[in-house]
Amino acid sequence: MGGETQSQISGISYPKLAAGPVGQQINSIYRGRLDQFTSHGQFESQNLQAAMYEGRASGEEHVKLSVYSPPELTRPTFQEATSNEFKETRIGESFGPSWSTHWFKVKLRVPPNLLKKEQLELHWDANNEGLVWSEEGEPLQGLTGGGERIEWILPNFFRDGKFHTIYIEMACNGMFGNAPGGDSIQPPDPGKYYWLQTADIVAVNREARALFLDFWIIGDSAREFPQDSWESHEAMQTANAIINAFIAGHGSQASILKGREIARRYLGDVNSSEVYDTDKEHLVYAIGHCHIDTCWLWPWAETKRKIARSWASQCDLIERYSEHRFTCSQAQQYQWLEQYYPSLYDRVKSKVKQGKFQPIGGSWVEHDTNMPSGESLVRQFLYGQRFFESHFGERCKTFWLPDTFGYSAQLPQLCRLAGMNRFFTQKLSWNNINKFPHTTFNWVSLDGSQVLCHMTPAETYTAEAHFGDVKRSVSQHKSLDQDKTSLLVFGKGDGGGGPTFEHIEKLRRCRGVSDKIGLLPRVKMGHSVEDFFDGLEKKVTQGTKFVTWYGELYFELHRGTYTTQANNKYNNRKAEVLLHDVEYLATLASIHDTSYKYPKKKIDEMWESVLLCQFHDCLPGSAIEMCYDDSDELYAKVFEIGERELKTALSVFEFSSPESDKNCMVALNTLPWPRAEIITLPEAYCSNDSTYALVSGDHGIITDIAKLSDSSGIAGAQASIKEIKRGVFQLSNGHLKLEVEGGSITSLVDLKINRELVAKGGKANQLVIFDDKPLYWQAWDVEVYHLDSREELPSGRSAILEKGPHRVSLLTETKISEQSWIKTTISLTASVAEQSSVEIASEVEWRENMKFLKVEFPVDIVNTEASYETQFGIIRRPTHYNTSWDMAKFEVCCHKWADLSENGYGVSILNDSKYGFATCGSVMRLSLLRAPKAPDAHADMGRHHIRYAIFPHSGPLGSNTIRKARNFNTPLQIHTLSPSTSTEGFRRKRELFSSISLAGSSALVLDTIKRGEDDEDVSRGELPKRKGRSLIVRIYESLGGRARGSLSFYPLPINSVWKTNLLEDDEEELKFQSGRVEVQLRAFEVATFRLQL
């Protein structure tokens, strides 16, 4: 009663009776089914693969092949190659050996049944790299091989039933060189051959290809969205519906179109770049990239061709896809392209003007940042930025260095001084101990300068543009508290040629998923790296505070690269020293004599060669043997040019080699402080009783050279040596006294304060050897467990080599193995300076297999931190293993010295060409030689000459260590002054050499003197000339505190003084008087001054 209602049913009612059982899908099975639809293998004749092509033509009727194989391993130009006779060849023929080149003349005729097909391609695959050329000699597109980038789209004018000719330049190497088997880092096989497997004209079913890509992304959505999400289940149903439609339609074209219609329900319309034309917020900036190692598993000559292959491919893609933006760094590679492929360079340049091909990076190459000197880092930016500005009209804003093995603490300062306030990398994602905690952050230099740094959360610079890459761009983002955007850098590196059409198509579909379904971060193409950083900087202006990271970005991997390929590192150090002297002396010569032409072209050639050799797989030692043949040749040329230019500059001052008049001997000190040293005279100056001389004087020309009699020493400054008991030798010079047994120093006493420096029971200069088998990367890595295999080399036989009184030396021969030995000479010179050092010179015959040679110095010093020279500064690192971050630094990089000091005293270890070091507790350990067998089977094998020194010092680490190490690397040079030089003429020369000087704080270092890049008498015309002549002077604060001094240049006729950036742009005019300008620098600041004559 009351309230009863009668049910009203309208329309179609729910079925009353069940039609039959319906089971729940087993997700794992239906998900596994997805791979079956697109994979090769046993089902490909029945799945989508069978519908990908509408026709295929091969054989001589349609594809005529002939080949020219250049002799030996030459790489002829197009004109050279095509002027030769071509011989008939066919599919199935083999070509080689490794590194050889083969030019194919390919005549193509499209058969009648394919003439009206929508897209025709040549498919060419010999499992190696190649470049397609037009008949007229235009490079068109690269080929990778092995199923990757094997297609070249035929132009429409080929559709006339006639033969048309193209050329294909085959390089007998794969994407990663010529390693045998499947391990790409093994030394290349010189006898590798490649079979031409495919040379077909193919009609592509574009709708089937599009469905393949639709299905790829929908399948990834099913697999990678959370399994409990409706988005994943929806993708699963969509993908299975596509398969069912294909089966129901028997794989017909109609079934393919039906499948695309089903896909559209999940993806939306993804057939054009219009997919990006929405106002919805995007988080992921996708940028195309092709990381080309300037050398690695192939030589430089092959890199030049990789550049052409890759960039031609990208120009083609840019023309086909309006949203595509491609970025590439390394001025050296652009220069090579301009030199060897001028028409392609012009094509690239036109794309640059359109904003679609985007130069980036601001450096000459993607260089190592651990081992190059401070001035080398400056020149990487100077030469890089000047190239980009002169060729493309603007400088780079972002320093781009995704693949280098750690990042120097001074890079942010140098970037800012080179006009870049942004930095991109990702390599720290490879850390094998600690996970780097940030994605977007402010990286702060030793002096307090900062750059805005972004490390792509996708953790790769060669992303495949997969669904997962887009997803990880947010899911792995570690800085979401401050910002949620990120860069996705996609494209195949090295021989892969950069992005492919598939990459761009997949990203369209990923965007479609984001807009239609959600959950996936929204990706956007069509922007630049600068657009991304602009967004970050805008957030800063709106109050966002990004986290900070102070100091070096230490890479917890590839620590062996501080030591591998010792000869290459030796050449680098010597070339840097030589370039300093060449520029300094050429600058003075150009002021002294206006008829002398500052050798800017030769200096540029030297610097560009050295900068090239600092590429991040060359200087670190991680390339194949061919690369070091190349770098040895290049360094030899650098040394040849440098010595010739030194001689020319010195001749302006009437200096000549020691072989001429011996009566007018002078020494040249190219360093900016006084020196007092006993030197070994050049043979031309030696006499029967005099092989040494005491040289003492300020910077510039030193005339105070006293030949020393071999029979009598300097009063109060003599060195002595004696055998105090069998096999135990004592060396002394009044400052230091040491005892040596079997080549090891068992006692080292500072006689001034009577302090023993060798830790109790320890042995300094103890040679130790370690088993050196990393987890995988042989030339790159040394793992922490290698320390467990420490073995002391047995004591050797010792003999007195020099008895004094000016220098004493003890030679010890030590057997390392049946194949290897080391001769170590410990020397002590009479004490003519305030503090003495013990010098050690070693000759090593090294024939080991996966061993690591080091030398140890256990010192009686206690500190939880050790100090190491870095570019323009000092890095302090732990001597303990308190945390995993501390322990990860079990092997670190240093430059010319490492130091362990406590209050009031310390010990520095100096070197002339070594970069690997470790300080564990009170044991200092210099790394000498490694013996990896991949990728160079002969790395470091052979004879080596190594110099290092022990420098005890009173007081804390100070300028005495910095100067001593610089002196150790820059020996005083003896020259002859022409007898015809007048007294007044000589006075003016000395005055000029001493005119540029620095007074005040000893922490200030006058590092570089050179001419202005754009001076009208120096400029090579690449940028506007600057009127007049100027000098560039670079100074840095070396100890870590504010320092004041004055830069003097009297009597030079200086009209104005400017503080500039590294690119020599005037920034602030400085007041000066009496030929002097005041200088004040903050801790570790680098300052550049331009003195206008």
PDB file of C-alpha atoms in Angstrom, residues 113 117 151 364 494 582 690 712 726 734 831 837 922 1003:
ATOM      1  CA  ASN A 113      53.791  -2.781 -62.711  1.00  0.00           C
ATOM      2  CA  LYS A 117      52.782   2.786 -56.785  1.00  0.00           C
ATOM      3  CA  GLU A 151      66.029   2.477 -47.881  1.00  0.00           C
ATOM      4  CA  TRP A 364      85.778  22.594 -31.261  1.00  0.00           C
ATOM      5  CA  ASP A 494      77.872   7.271 -34.931  1.00  0.00           C
ATOM      6  CA  VAL A 582     105.187  29.725 -29.315  1.00  0.00           C
ATOM      7  CA  SER A 690     131.756  21.222 -17.039  1.00  0.00           C
ATOM      8  CA  SER A 712     134.203  21.317  -7.279  1.00  0.00           C
ATOM      9  CA  ARG A 726     125.393  -3.135   1.289  1.00  0.00           C
ATOM     10  CA  GLY A 734     121.792  19.919   2.695  1.00  0.00           C
ATOM     11  CA  SER A 831     120.114  22.882  -3.197  1.00  0.00           C
ATOM     12  CA  SER A 837     112.773  18.005  -4.641  1.00  0.00           C
ATOM     13  CA  SER A 922      98.507   8.689   3.940  1.00  0.00           C
ATOM     14  CA  ALA A1003      98.519  33.150  -5.772  1.00  0.00           C
TER      15      ALA A1003
END
